[in-house]
Amino acid sequence: MSEPLSTKIGQKALAAEKARLARFFQTINKHRQALDLAIEENFGEGLDPTEWRNVFDSPEPRDANRTMVVTGDHSAMLNAYVEILKAAAGSRLIGLLPHRRPHVEQVFQALLADKGLTKAQVEMLNGLYILEGRLEHASPDVDAEEVRDAVERLREAFPELVESARAWLHRHGVELQ
């Protein structure tokens, strides 16, 4: 059963917000495919733990590029997913939060409370998001295995995360083409 949207925006603005979400879903799928391609082209069929660590820790620029394309696509996927949640939970669409662009921690907690995400999904996304920030700022304490694990967890959880977001949006009466 769908719940009516609690926002007070007009039909044109609502249509624009829905179109924006649809573009995010297209973008996230493109980045998922790019991540798979980056892994295949740079590491073969998978991220072998030993090869990944050797390349990740290597001082060679070519090796840095091999890992950067993987971590970059992982980051793009994660950020696109978070943007879907932020855009939907904000005041212009579903209205769980009073801000148009709420902070990610608020979004995760709001979706957990609204049963849009499970506790395990929130914990995973929060951990991935924190790690992504550390990677973005080139923290020297980021471990190769930690990054490899994050990439694999997001790839594995991706279909369920997308389905959770679509089901949650549907429950609030948001249908995307």
JSON list of C-alpha atoms in Angstrom, two decimals:
[
{"chain": "A", "resi": 1, "resn": "MET", "atom": "CA", "xyz": [0.00, 0.00, 0.00]},
{"chain": "A", "resi": 2, "resn": "SER", "atom": "CA", "xyz": [1.39, 3.38, -0.97]},
{"chain": "A", "resi": 3, "resn": "GLU", "atom": "CA", "xyz": [1.43, 6.28, 1.43]},
{"chain": "A", "resi": 4, "resn": "PRO", "atom": "CA", "xyz": [0.71, 9.73, -0.02]},
{"chain": "A", "resi": 5, "resn": "LEU", "atom": "CA", "xyz": [3.66, 12.07, -0.40]},
{"chain": "A", "resi": 6, "resn": "SER", "atom": "CA", "xyz": [3.92, 14.41, 2.56]},
{"chain": "A", "resi": 7, "resn": "THR", "atom": "CA", "xyz": [5.53, 17.21, 0.57]},
{"chain": "A", "resi": 8, "resn": "LYS", "atom": "CA", "xyz": [3.89, 20.43, -0.44]},
{"chain": "A", "resi": 9, "resn": "ILE", "atom": "CA", "xyz": [5.55, 20.95, -3.82]},
{"chain": "A", "resi": 10, "resn": "GLY", "atom": "CA", "xyz": [3.67, 21.39, -7.06]},
{"chain": "A", "resi": 11, "resn": "GLN", "atom": "CA", "xyz": [3.20, 18.79, -9.77]},
{"chain": "A", "resi": 12, "resn": "LYS", "atom": "CA", "xyz": [5.97, 20.20, -11.99]},
{"chain": "A", "resi": 13, "resn": "ALA", "atom": "CA", "xyz": [8.46, 20.22, -9.13]},
{"chain": "A", "resi": 14, "resn": "LEU", "atom": "CA", "xyz": [7.39, 16.70, -8.15]},
{"chain": "A", "resi": 15, "resn": "ALA", "atom": "CA", "xyz": [7.89, 15.52, -11.73]},
{"chain": "A", "resi": 16, "resn": "ALA", "atom": "CA", "xyz": [11.34, 17.14, -11.77]},
{"chain": "A", "resi": 17, "resn": "GLU", "atom": "CA", "xyz": [12.31, 15.39, -8.50]},
{"chain": "A", "resi": 18, "resn": "LYS", "atom": "CA", "xyz": [11.14, 12.04, -9.86]},
{"chain": "A", "resi": 19, "resn": "ALA", "atom": "CA", "xyz": [13.11, 12.58, -13.08]},
{"chain": "A", "resi": 20, "resn": "ARG", "atom": "CA", "xyz": [16.16, 13.46, -10.99]},
{"chain": "A", "resi": 21, "resn": "LEU", "atom": "CA", "xyz": [15.83, 10.21, -9.05]},
{"chain": "A", "resi": 22, "resn": "ALA", "atom": "CA", "xyz": [15.42, 8.23, -12.27]},
{"chain": "A", "resi": 23, "resn": "ARG", "atom": "CA", "xyz": [18.69, 9.76, -13.54]},
{"chain": "A", "resi": 24, "resn": "PHE", "atom": "CA", "xyz": [20.42, 8.76, -10.31]},
{"chain": "A", "resi": 25, "resn": "PHE", "atom": "CA", "xyz": [19.28, 5.17, -10.80]},
{"chain": "A", "resi": 26, "resn": "GLN", "atom": "CA", "xyz": [20.63, 5.23, -14.37]},
{"chain": "A", "resi": 27, "resn": "THR", "atom": "CA", "xyz": [23.90, 6.71, -13.16]},
{"chain": "A", "resi": 28, "resn": "ILE", "atom": "CA", "xyz": [24.35, 4.17, -10.40]},
{"chain": "A", "resi": 29, "resn": "ASN", "atom": "CA", "xyz": [23.81, 1.33, -12.86]},
{"chain": "A", "resi": 30, "resn": "LYS", "atom": "CA", "xyz": [26.40, 2.83, -15.23]},
{"chain": "A", "resi": 31, "resn": "HIS", "atom": "CA", "xyz": [28.91, 3.00, -12.37]},
{"chain": "A", "resi": 32, "resn": "ARG", "atom": "CA", "xyz": [28.15, -0.58, -11.35]},
{"chain": "A", "resi": 33, "resn": "GLN", "atom": "CA", "xyz": [28.93, -1.72, -14.87]},
{"chain": "A", "resi": 34, "resn": "ALA", "atom": "CA", "xyz": [32.05, 0.46, -14.92]},
{"chain": "A", "resi": 35, "resn": "LEU", "atom": "CA", "xyz": [33.24, -1.09, -11.65]},
{"chain": "A", "resi": 36, "resn": "ASP", "atom": "CA", "xyz": [32.81, -4.58, -13.05]},
{"chain": "A", "resi": 37, "resn": "LEU", "atom": "CA", "xyz": [34.71, -3.55, -16.19]},
{"chain": "A", "resi": 38, "resn": "ALA", "atom": "CA", "xyz": [37.49, -1.89, -14.18]},
{"chain": "A", "resi": 39, "resn": "ILE", "atom": "CA", "xyz": [38.00, -5.05, -12.15]},
{"chain": "A", "resi": 40, "resn": "GLU", "atom": "CA", "xyz": [37.96, -7.25, -15.25]},
{"chain": "A", "resi": 41, "resn": "GLU", "atom": "CA", "xyz": [40.35, -5.04, -17.23]},
{"chain": "A", "resi": 42, "resn": "ASN", "atom": "CA", "xyz": [42.79, -4.46, -14.37]},
{"chain": "A", "resi": 43, "resn": "PHE", "atom": "CA", "xyz": [42.60, -7.63, -12.31]},
{"chain": "A", "resi": 44, "resn": "GLY", "atom": "CA", "xyz": [40.99, -10.35, -14.39]},
{"chain": "A", "resi": 45, "resn": "GLU", "atom": "CA", "xyz": [37.96, -12.20, -13.12]},
{"chain": "A", "resi": 46, "resn": "GLY", "atom": "CA", "xyz": [38.11, -10.91, -9.58]},
{"chain": "A", "resi": 47, "resn": "LEU", "atom": "CA", "xyz": [40.03, -9.04, -6.96]},
{"chain": "A", "resi": 48, "resn": "ASP", "atom": "CA", "xyz": [42.57, -11.63, -5.90]},
{"chain": "A", "resi": 49, "resn": "PRO", "atom": "CA", "xyz": [43.57, -10.58, -2.36]},
{"chain": "A", "resi": 50, "resn": "THR", "atom": "CA", "xyz": [47.31, -11.00, -2.90]},
{"chain": "A", "resi": 51, "resn": "GLU", "atom": "CA", "xyz": [47.38, -9.25, -6.27]},
{"chain": "A", "resi": 52, "resn": "TRP", "atom": "CA", "xyz": [45.16, -6.43, -4.97]},
{"chain": "A", "resi": 53, "resn": "ARG", "atom": "CA", "xyz": [47.42, -5.85, -1.94]},
{"chain": "A", "resi": 54, "resn": "ASN", "atom": "CA", "xyz": [50.58, -5.86, -4.07]},
{"chain": "A", "resi": 55, "resn": "VAL", "atom": "CA", "xyz": [49.11, -3.40, -6.57]},
{"chain": "A", "resi": 56, "resn": "PHE", "atom": "CA", "xyz": [47.44, -1.22, -3.91]},
{"chain": "A", "resi": 57, "resn": "ASP", "atom": "CA", "xyz": [50.68, -0.91, -1.91]},
{"chain": "A", "resi": 58, "resn": "SER", "atom": "CA", "xyz": [52.92, -0.49, -4.97]},
{"chain": "A", "resi": 59, "resn": "PRO", "atom": "CA", "xyz": [54.76, 2.82, -5.46]},
{"chain": "A", "resi": 60, "resn": "GLU", "atom": "CA", "xyz": [54.38, 2.51, -9.26]},
{"chain": "A", "resi": 61, "resn": "PRO", "atom": "CA", "xyz": [52.05, 5.04, -10.97]},
{"chain": "A", "resi": 62, "resn": "ARG", "atom": "CA", "xyz": [50.62, 2.37, -13.29]},
{"chain": "A", "resi": 63, "resn": "ASP", "atom": "CA", "xyz": [49.61, 0.32, -10.27]},
{"chain": "A", "resi": 64, "resn": "ALA", "atom": "CA", "xyz": [48.06, 3.39, -8.65]},
{"chain": "A", "resi": 65, "resn": "ASN", "atom": "CA", "xyz": [45.96, 3.84, -11.79]},
{"chain": "A", "resi": 66, "resn": "ARG", "atom": "CA", "xyz": [44.84, 0.20, -11.65]},
{"chain": "A", "resi": 67, "resn": "THR", "atom": "CA", "xyz": [43.48, 0.59, -8.14]},
{"chain": "A", "resi": 68, "resn": "MET", "atom": "CA", "xyz": [42.21, 4.15, -8.60]},
{"chain": "A", "resi": 69, "resn": "VAL", "atom": "CA", "xyz": [39.83, 3.17, -11.38]},
{"chain": "A", "resi": 70, "resn": "VAL", "atom": "CA", "xyz": [38.34, 0.48, -9.13]},
{"chain": "A", "resi": 71, "resn": "THR", "atom": "CA", "xyz": [38.09, 2.69, -6.06]},
{"chain": "A", "resi": 72, "resn": "GLY", "atom": "CA", "xyz": [36.80, 5.58, -8.15]},
{"chain": "A", "resi": 73, "resn": "ASP", "atom": "CA", "xyz": [33.97, 3.52, -9.62]},
{"chain": "A", "resi": 74, "resn": "HIS", "atom": "CA", "xyz": [33.20, 2.11, -6.17]},
{"chain": "A", "resi": 75, "resn": "SER", "atom": "CA", "xyz": [33.01, 5.66, -4.82]},
{"chain": "A", "resi": 76, "resn": "ALA", "atom": "CA", "xyz": [30.79, 6.79, -7.69]},
{"chain": "A", "resi": 77, "resn": "MET", "atom": "CA", "xyz": [28.39, 3.89, -7.05]},
{"chain": "A", "resi": 78, "resn": "LEU", "atom": "CA", "xyz": [28.23, 4.55, -3.33]},
{"chain": "A", "resi": 79, "resn": "ASN", "atom": "CA", "xyz": [27.81, 8.29, -3.73]},
{"chain": "A", "resi": 80, "resn": "ALA", "atom": "CA", "xyz": [25.07, 7.88, -6.35]},
{"chain": "A", "resi": 81, "resn": "TYR", "atom": "CA", "xyz": [23.18, 5.56, -3.98]},
{"chain": "A", "resi": 82, "resn": "VAL", "atom": "CA", "xyz": [23.54, 8.00, -1.09]},
{"chain": "A", "resi": 83, "resn": "GLU", "atom": "CA", "xyz": [22.33, 10.82, -3.34]},
{"chain": "A", "resi": 84, "resn": "ILE", "atom": "CA", "xyz": [19.22, 8.78, -4.19]},
{"chain": "A", "resi": 85, "resn": "LEU", "atom": "CA", "xyz": [18.46, 8.41, -0.49]},
{"chain": "A", "resi": 86, "resn": "LYS", "atom": "CA", "xyz": [19.21, 12.06, 0.31]},
{"chain": "A", "resi": 87, "resn": "ALA", "atom": "CA", "xyz": [17.11, 13.36, -2.57]},
{"chain": "A", "resi": 88, "resn": "ALA", "atom": "CA", "xyz": [14.20, 11.12, -1.66]},
{"chain": "A", "resi": 89, "resn": "ALA", "atom": "CA", "xyz": [14.24, 11.63, 2.11]},
{"chain": "A", "resi": 90, "resn": "GLY", "atom": "CA", "xyz": [14.60, 15.40, 1.91]},
{"chain": "A", "resi": 91, "resn": "SER", "atom": "CA", "xyz": [11.82, 17.92, 2.17]},
{"chain": "A", "resi": 92, "resn": "ARG", "atom": "CA", "xyz": [11.08, 18.14, -1.56]},
{"chain": "A", "resi": 93, "resn": "LEU", "atom": "CA", "xyz": [9.98, 14.56, -2.10]},
{"chain": "A", "resi": 94, "resn": "ILE", "atom": "CA", "xyz": [9.08, 12.20, 0.73]},
{"chain": "A", "resi": 95, "resn": "GLY", "atom": "CA", "xyz": [9.77, 14.68, 3.51]},
{"chain": "A", "resi": 96, "resn": "LEU", "atom": "CA", "xyz": [11.18, 12.41, 6.20]},
{"chain": "A", "resi": 97, "resn": "LEU", "atom": "CA", "xyz": [13.62, 15.17, 6.99]},
{"chain": "A", "resi": 98, "resn": "PRO", "atom": "CA", "xyz": [12.91, 18.91, 6.98]},
{"chain": "A", "resi": 99, "resn": "HIS", "atom": "CA", "xyz": [15.94, 19.81, 4.87]},
{"chain": "A", "resi": 100, "resn": "ARG", "atom": "CA", "xyz": [16.21, 19.71, 1.12]},
{"chain": "A", "resi": 101, "resn": "ARG", "atom": "CA", "xyz": [19.73, 18.24, 1.35]},
{"chain": "A", "resi": 102, "resn": "PRO", "atom": "CA", "xyz": [20.01, 16.41, 4.69]},
{"chain": "A", "resi": 103, "resn": "HIS", "atom": "CA", "xyz": [23.25, 15.00, 6.08]},
{"chain": "A", "resi": 104, "resn": "VAL", "atom": "CA", "xyz": [23.96, 11.37, 5.29]},
{"chain": "A", "resi": 105, "resn": "GLU", "atom": "CA", "xyz": [23.83, 10.20, 8.91]},
{"chain": "A", "resi": 106, "resn": "GLN", "atom": "CA", "xyz": [20.36, 11.73, 9.27]},
{"chain": "A", "resi": 107, "resn": "VAL", "atom": "CA", "xyz": [19.25, 10.02, 6.07]},
{"chain": "A", "resi": 108, "resn": "PHE", "atom": "CA", "xyz": [20.46, 6.59, 7.15]},
{"chain": "A", "resi": 109, "resn": "GLN", "atom": "CA", "xyz": [18.71, 6.90, 10.53]},
{"chain": "A", "resi": 110, "resn": "ALA", "atom": "CA", "xyz": [15.51, 8.23, 8.95]},
{"chain": "A", "resi": 111, "resn": "LEU", "atom": "CA", "xyz": [15.38, 5.35, 6.47]},
{"chain": "A", "resi": 112, "resn": "LEU", "atom": "CA", "xyz": [16.05, 2.86, 9.25]},
{"chain": "A", "resi": 113, "resn": "ALA", "atom": "CA", "xyz": [13.19, 4.32, 11.31]},
{"chain": "A", "resi": 114, "resn": "ASP", "atom": "CA", "xyz": [10.91, 4.35, 8.24]},
{"chain": "A", "resi": 115, "resn": "LYS", "atom": "CA", "xyz": [11.85, 0.75, 7.40]},
{"chain": "A", "resi": 116, "resn": "GLY", "atom": "CA", "xyz": [13.41, 1.76, 4.10]},
{"chain": "A", "resi": 117, "resn": "LEU", "atom": "CA", "xyz": [16.71, 0.13, 5.07]},
{"chain": "A", "resi": 118, "resn": "THR", "atom": "CA", "xyz": [17.56, -2.61, 7.53]},
{"chain": "A", "resi": 119, "resn": "LYS", "atom": "CA", "xyz": [19.93, -2.08, 10.44]},
{"chain": "A", "resi": 120, "resn": "ALA", "atom": "CA", "xyz": [22.53, -4.24, 8.66]},
{"chain": "A", "resi": 121, "resn": "GLN", "atom": "CA", "xyz": [22.21, -2.15, 5.48]},
{"chain": "A", "resi": 122, "resn": "VAL", "atom": "CA", "xyz": [22.60, 1.09, 7.44]},
{"chain": "A", "resi": 123, "resn": "GLU", "atom": "CA", "xyz": [25.67, -0.22, 9.26]},
{"chain": "A", "resi": 124, "resn": "MET", "atom": "CA", "xyz": [27.23, -1.39, 6.00]},
{"chain": "A", "resi": 125, "resn": "LEU", "atom": "CA", "xyz": [26.47, 1.85, 4.14]},
{"chain": "A", "resi": 126, "resn": "ASN", "atom": "CA", "xyz": [27.76, 3.97, 7.01]},
{"chain": "A", "resi": 127, "resn": "GLY", "atom": "CA", "xyz": [31.00, 1.98, 7.14]},
{"chain": "A", "resi": 128, "resn": "LEU", "atom": "CA", "xyz": [31.44, 2.19, 3.37]},
{"chain": "A", "resi": 129, "resn": "TYR", "atom": "CA", "xyz": [30.72, 5.91, 3.39]},
{"chain": "A", "resi": 130, "resn": "ILE", "atom": "CA", "xyz": [33.28, 6.57, 6.13]},
{"chain": "A", "resi": 131, "resn": "LEU", "atom": "CA", "xyz": [35.90, 4.51, 4.29]},
{"chain": "A", "resi": 132, "resn": "GLU", "atom": "CA", "xyz": [35.12, 6.34, 1.04]},
{"chain": "A", "resi": 133, "resn": "GLY", "atom": "CA", "xyz": [35.84, 9.64, 2.79]},
{"chain": "A", "resi": 134, "resn": "ARG", "atom": "CA", "xyz": [39.14, 8.32, 4.09]},
{"chain": "A", "resi": 135, "resn": "LEU", "atom": "CA", "xyz": [40.07, 7.12, 0.59]},
{"chain": "A", "resi": 136, "resn": "GLU", "atom": "CA", "xyz": [39.07, 10.45, -0.94]},
{"chain": "A", "resi": 137, "resn": "HIS", "atom": "CA", "xyz": [41.48, 12.22, 1.39]},
{"chain": "A", "resi": 138, "resn": "ALA", "atom": "CA", "xyz": [44.26, 9.67, 0.75]},
{"chain": "A", "resi": 139, "resn": "SER", "atom": "CA", "xyz": [44.52, 8.64, 4.39]},
{"chain": "A", "resi": 140, "resn": "PRO", "atom": "CA", "xyz": [47.75, 6.70, 4.83]},
{"chain": "A", "resi": 141, "resn": "ASP", "atom": "CA", "xyz": [46.05, 4.33, 7.27]},
{"chain": "A", "resi": 142, "resn": "VAL", "atom": "CA", "xyz": [43.67, 2.88, 4.65]},
{"chain": "A", "resi": 143, "resn": "ASP", "atom": "CA", "xyz": [44.49, -0.79, 4.28]},
{"chain": "A", "resi": 144, "resn": "ALA", "atom": "CA", "xyz": [44.35, -2.63, 0.94]},
{"chain": "A", "resi": 145, "resn": "GLU", "atom": "CA", "xyz": [42.23, -5.45, 2.36]},
{"chain": "A", "resi": 146, "resn": "GLU", "atom": "CA", "xyz": [39.80, -2.98, 3.93]},
{"chain": "A", "resi": 147, "resn": "VAL", "atom": "CA", "xyz": [39.28, -1.37, 0.52]},
{"chain": "A", "resi": 148, "resn": "ARG", "atom": "CA", "xyz": [39.00, -4.68, -1.31]},
{"chain": "A", "resi": 149, "resn": "ASP", "atom": "CA", "xyz": [36.42, -5.88, 1.22]},
{"chain": "A", "resi": 150, "resn": "ALA", "atom": "CA", "xyz": [34.41, -2.66, 0.80]},
{"chain": "A", "resi": 151, "resn": "VAL", "atom": "CA", "xyz": [34.37, -3.03, -2.99]},
{"chain": "A", "resi": 152, "resn": "GLU", "atom": "CA", "xyz": [33.21, -6.63, -2.76]},
{"chain": "A", "resi": 153, "resn": "ARG", "atom": "CA", "xyz": [30.56, -5.88, -0.11]},
{"chain": "A", "resi": 154, "resn": "LEU", "atom": "CA", "xyz": [29.04, -3.10, -2.19]},
{"chain": "A", "resi": 155, "resn": "ARG", "atom": "CA", "xyz": [29.05, -5.23, -5.34]},
{"chain": "A", "resi": 156, "resn": "GLU", "atom": "CA", "xyz": [27.35, -8.08, -3.48]},
{"chain": "A", "resi": 157, "resn": "ALA", "atom": "CA", "xyz": [24.80, -5.88, -1.72]},
{"chain": "A", "resi": 158, "resn": "PHE", "atom": "CA", "xyz": [24.03, -3.67, -4.72]},
{"chain": "A", "resi": 159, "resn": "PRO", "atom": "CA", "xyz": [20.96, -5.50, -6.08]},
{"chain": "A", "resi": 160, "resn": "GLU", "atom": "CA", "xyz": [19.35, -5.66, -2.65]},
{"chain": "A", "resi": 161, "resn": "LEU", "atom": "CA", "xyz": [20.15, -2.01, -1.91]},
{"chain": "A", "resi": 162, "resn": "VAL", "atom": "CA", "xyz": [18.59, -0.85, -5.16]},
{"chain": "A", "resi": 163, "resn": "GLU", "atom": "CA", "xyz": [15.52, -3.01, -4.56]},
{"chain": "A", "resi": 164, "resn": "SER", "atom": "CA", "xyz": [15.20, -1.65, -1.01]},
{"chain": "A", "resi": 165, "resn": "ALA", "atom": "CA", "xyz": [15.32, 1.92, -2.29]},
{"chain": "A", "resi": 166, "resn": "ARG", "atom": "CA", "xyz": [12.78, 1.24, -5.04]},
{"chain": "A", "resi": 167, "resn": "ALA", "atom": "CA", "xyz": [10.42, -0.58, -2.64]},
{"chain": "A", "resi": 168, "resn": "TRP", "atom": "CA", "xyz": [10.71, 2.22, -0.10]},
{"chain": "A", "resi": 169, "resn": "LEU", "atom": "CA", "xyz": [10.01, 4.85, -2.75]},
{"chain": "A", "resi": 170, "resn": "HIS", "atom": "CA", "xyz": [7.05, 2.80, -4.02]},
{"chain": "A", "resi": 171, "resn": "ARG", "atom": "CA", "xyz": [5.65, 2.60, -0.49]},
{"chain": "A", "resi": 172, "resn": "HIS", "atom": "CA", "xyz": [5.64, 6.39, -0.47]},
{"chain": "A", "resi": 173, "resn": "GLY", "atom": "CA", "xyz": [3.92, 6.58, -3.84]},
{"chain": "A", "resi": 174, "resn": "VAL", "atom": "CA", "xyz": [7.02, 7.42, -5.87]},
{"chain": "A", "resi": 175, "resn": "GLU", "atom": "CA", "xyz": [7.05, 5.47, -9.12]},
{"chain": "A", "resi": 176, "resn": "LEU", "atom": "CA", "xyz": [9.98, 5.91, -11.46]},
{"chain": "A", "resi": 177, "resn": "GLN", "atom": "CA", "xyz": [10.02, 5.10, -15.17]}
]
